[in-house]
Amino acid sequence: MPKLVVKNRNGDVFTVDAQNGLSVMENIRDLDASVDAICGGLCSCATCHVFIAADMQQERLHPRTHEESSMLENSPHFDADRSRLSCQIITSDQLDGLELEVAPSDF
Ligand code: FES
């Protein structure tokens, strides 16, 4: 069971025992001050926006898809190096120790 290290919007840090096969969004959305995930993971709202360091992404994650990038680039908090949609990342053992930060709300 991989552990995700999550900093929420209040700056609190949680270690989450994540379930493989679920998206990262599904594993973190119930935390206090976490992602809103309004569309439920359909890649159509960008309210599951998180920041993940570029080097950590290169080691552990697939690159952003065009669809994911299009959603993120509309956010005023878009960071070309660190922004990801947490609903588009499927949890696996490869993510153990992944550090991520919930992006500020766009609303
Ligand atoms: S939950 Fe809506 S884009 Fe991720």
PDB file of C-alpha atoms and ligand atoms in Angstrom:
ATOM      1  CA  MET A   1       0.000   0.000   0.000  1.00  0.00           C
ATOM      2  CA  PRO A   2       1.781   3.187  -1.139  1.00  0.00           C
ATOM      3  CA  LYS A   3       1.952   6.209   1.107  1.00  0.00           C
ATOM      4  CA  LEU A   4       1.240   9.666  -0.286  1.00  0.00           C
ATOM      5  CA  VAL A   5       2.496  12.763   1.521  1.00  0.00           C
ATOM      6  CA  VAL A   6      -0.088  15.497   1.027  1.00  0.00           C
ATOM      7  CA  LYS A   7       0.043  19.171   1.978  1.00  0.00           C
ATOM      8  CA  ASN A   8      -3.483  20.569   2.057  1.00  0.00           C
ATOM      9  CA  ARG A   9      -4.655  24.136   1.388  1.00  0.00           C
ATOM     10  CA  ASN A  10      -4.060  25.066   5.028  1.00  0.00           C
ATOM     11  CA  GLY A  11      -0.456  23.915   4.906  1.00  0.00           C
ATOM     12  CA  ASP A  12      -1.125  20.829   7.024  1.00  0.00           C
ATOM     13  CA  VAL A  13       0.773  17.707   5.952  1.00  0.00           C
ATOM     14  CA  PHE A  14      -0.830  14.253   5.983  1.00  0.00           C
ATOM     15  CA  THR A  15       0.537  10.829   5.163  1.00  0.00           C
ATOM     16  CA  VAL A  16      -2.156   8.849   3.378  1.00  0.00           C
ATOM     17  CA  ASP A  17      -2.222   5.061   3.052  1.00  0.00           C
ATOM     18  CA  ALA A  18      -3.410   5.046  -0.529  1.00  0.00           C
ATOM     19  CA  GLN A  19      -5.332   2.306  -2.275  1.00  0.00           C
ATOM     20  CA  ASN A  20      -3.857   1.006  -5.516  1.00  0.00           C
ATOM     21  CA  GLY A  21      -6.110   1.224  -8.551  1.00  0.00           C
ATOM     22  CA  LEU A  22      -7.883   4.362  -7.363  1.00  0.00           C
ATOM     23  CA  SER A  23      -6.895   7.768  -8.640  1.00  0.00           C
ATOM     24  CA  VAL A  24      -4.780   9.980  -6.425  1.00  0.00           C
ATOM     25  CA  MET A  25      -7.808  12.301  -6.267  1.00  0.00           C
ATOM     26  CA  GLU A  26      -9.950   9.512  -4.824  1.00  0.00           C
ATOM     27  CA  ASN A  27      -7.287   8.770  -2.236  1.00  0.00           C
ATOM     28  CA  ILE A  28      -6.937  12.359  -1.001  1.00  0.00           C
ATOM     29  CA  ARG A  29     -10.307  14.068  -1.487  1.00  0.00           C
ATOM     30  CA  ASP A  30     -11.635  13.248   2.002  1.00  0.00           C
ATOM     31  CA  LEU A  31      -8.778  15.034   3.747  1.00  0.00           C
ATOM     32  CA  ASP A  32      -9.500  18.383   5.350  1.00  0.00           C
ATOM     33  CA  ALA A  33      -8.955  21.322   2.930  1.00  0.00           C
ATOM     34  CA  SER A  34      -8.180  18.993   0.040  1.00  0.00           C
ATOM     35  CA  VAL A  35      -9.220  18.854  -3.609  1.00  0.00           C
ATOM     36  CA  ASP A  36     -12.864  19.526  -4.502  1.00  0.00           C
ATOM     37  CA  ALA A  37     -12.979  17.195  -7.516  1.00  0.00           C
ATOM     38  CA  ILE A  38     -16.346  18.526  -8.625  1.00  0.00           C
ATOM     39  CA  CYS A  39     -16.554  16.505 -11.854  1.00  0.00           C
ATOM     40  CA  GLY A  40     -15.756  13.262 -10.068  1.00  0.00           C
ATOM     41  CA  GLY A  41     -12.683  12.472 -12.135  1.00  0.00           C
ATOM     42  CA  LEU A  42     -13.865  13.137 -15.671  1.00  0.00           C
ATOM     43  CA  CYS A  43     -11.042  15.580 -16.473  1.00  0.00           C
ATOM     44  CA  SER A  44     -13.502  18.421 -16.956  1.00  0.00           C
ATOM     45  CA  CYS A  45     -13.252  20.701 -13.910  1.00  0.00           C
ATOM     46  CA  ALA A  46      -9.596  21.045 -12.767  1.00  0.00           C
ATOM     47  CA  THR A  47     -10.704  21.282  -9.123  1.00  0.00           C
ATOM     48  CA  CYS A  48      -8.437  18.328  -8.355  1.00  0.00           C
ATOM     49  CA  HIS A  49      -5.373  20.421  -9.202  1.00  0.00           C
ATOM     50  CA  VAL A  50      -2.203  19.503  -7.269  1.00  0.00           C
ATOM     51  CA  PHE A  51       1.457  20.434  -7.457  1.00  0.00           C
ATOM     52  CA  ILE A  52       4.112  17.717  -7.728  1.00  0.00           C
ATOM     53  CA  ALA A  53       7.801  18.532  -8.101  1.00  0.00           C
ATOM     54  CA  ALA A  54       9.043  18.106 -11.674  1.00  0.00           C
ATOM     55  CA  ASP A  55      11.819  15.644 -10.763  1.00  0.00           C
ATOM     56  CA  MET A  56       9.369  13.478  -8.844  1.00  0.00           C
ATOM     57  CA  GLN A  57       7.002  13.481 -11.825  1.00  0.00           C
ATOM     58  CA  GLN A  58       9.747  12.377 -14.183  1.00  0.00           C
ATOM     59  CA  GLU A  59      10.669   9.480 -11.928  1.00  0.00           C
ATOM     60  CA  ARG A  60       7.187   8.222 -11.160  1.00  0.00           C
ATOM     61  CA  LEU A  61       4.438   9.595 -13.395  1.00  0.00           C
ATOM     62  CA  HIS A  62       3.436   9.482 -17.023  1.00  0.00           C
ATOM     63  CA  PRO A  63       3.557  12.889 -18.732  1.00  0.00           C
ATOM     64  CA  ARG A  64       0.444  15.062 -18.821  1.00  0.00           C
ATOM     65  CA  THR A  65      -1.914  14.223 -21.633  1.00  0.00           C
ATOM     66  CA  HIS A  66      -3.069  16.977 -23.982  1.00  0.00           C
ATOM     67  CA  GLU A  67      -6.496  16.899 -22.342  1.00  0.00           C
ATOM     68  CA  GLU A  68      -4.987  17.267 -18.849  1.00  0.00           C
ATOM     69  CA  SER A  69      -2.754  20.130 -19.953  1.00  0.00           C
ATOM     70  CA  SER A  70      -5.660  21.941 -21.584  1.00  0.00           C
ATOM     71  CA  MET A  71      -7.635  21.891 -18.343  1.00  0.00           C
ATOM     72  CA  LEU A  72      -4.705  22.988 -16.195  1.00  0.00           C
ATOM     73  CA  GLU A  73      -3.590  25.820 -18.456  1.00  0.00           C
ATOM     74  CA  ASN A  74      -6.918  27.560 -17.795  1.00  0.00           C
ATOM     75  CA  SER A  75      -6.179  27.749 -14.082  1.00  0.00           C
ATOM     76  CA  PRO A  76      -4.759  31.023 -12.711  1.00  0.00           C
ATOM     77  CA  HIS A  77      -2.548  28.842 -10.513  1.00  0.00           C
ATOM     78  CA  PHE A  78      -1.095  26.814 -13.381  1.00  0.00           C
ATOM     79  CA  ASP A  79       2.572  25.941 -12.895  1.00  0.00           C
ATOM     80  CA  ALA A  80       4.047  24.455 -16.062  1.00  0.00           C
ATOM     81  CA  ASP A  81       6.549  22.364 -14.115  1.00  0.00           C
ATOM     82  CA  ARG A  82       4.438  21.168 -11.200  1.00  0.00           C
ATOM     83  CA  SER A  83       0.726  21.192 -12.057  1.00  0.00           C
ATOM     84  CA  ARG A  84      -1.186  17.935 -12.374  1.00  0.00           C
ATOM     85  CA  LEU A  85      -4.786  16.780 -12.198  1.00  0.00           C
ATOM     86  CA  SER A  86      -4.891  14.258  -9.386  1.00  0.00           C
ATOM     87  CA  CYS A  87      -7.830  12.445 -10.988  1.00  0.00           C
ATOM     88  CA  GLN A  88      -5.624  11.533 -13.948  1.00  0.00           C
ATOM     89  CA  ILE A  89      -3.001   9.722 -11.867  1.00  0.00           C
ATOM     90  CA  ILE A  90      -3.750   6.120 -10.955  1.00  0.00           C
ATOM     91  CA  THR A  91      -2.251   4.995  -7.676  1.00  0.00           C
ATOM     92  CA  SER A  92       0.266   2.176  -7.740  1.00  0.00           C
ATOM     93  CA  ASP A  93       3.226   1.042  -5.625  1.00  0.00           C
ATOM     94  CA  GLN A  94       5.403   3.183  -7.889  1.00  0.00           C
ATOM     95  CA  LEU A  95       3.922   6.257  -6.184  1.00  0.00           C
ATOM     96  CA  ASP A  96       5.049   5.272  -2.684  1.00  0.00           C
ATOM     97  CA  GLY A  97       6.432   8.377  -0.977  1.00  0.00           C
ATOM     98  CA  LEU A  98       5.020  10.779  -3.581  1.00  0.00           C
ATOM     99  CA  GLU A  99       4.808  14.312  -2.206  1.00  0.00           C
ATOM    100  CA  LEU A 100       2.054  16.567  -3.462  1.00  0.00           C
ATOM    101  CA  GLU A 101       0.450  19.852  -2.546  1.00  0.00           C
ATOM    102  CA  VAL A 102      -3.177  20.783  -3.117  1.00  0.00           C
ATOM    103  CA  ALA A 103      -3.309  23.854  -5.369  1.00  0.00           C
ATOM    104  CA  PRO A 104      -5.229  26.942  -4.227  1.00  0.00           C
ATOM    105  CA  SER A 105      -8.877  27.055  -5.213  1.00  0.00           C
ATOM    106  CA  ASP A 106      -9.665  28.861  -8.469  1.00  0.00           C
ATOM    107  CA  PHE A 107     -12.973  30.085  -7.051  1.00  0.00           C
TER     108      PHE A 107
HETATM  109  S1  FES B   1     -11.896  15.827 -10.680  1.00  0.00           S
HETATM  110 FE1  FES B   1     -12.496  17.159 -12.261  1.00  0.00          FE
HETATM  111  S2  FES B   1     -10.715  17.313 -13.501  1.00  0.00           S
HETATM  112 FE2  FES B   1     -10.117  16.018 -11.879  1.00  0.00          FE
END
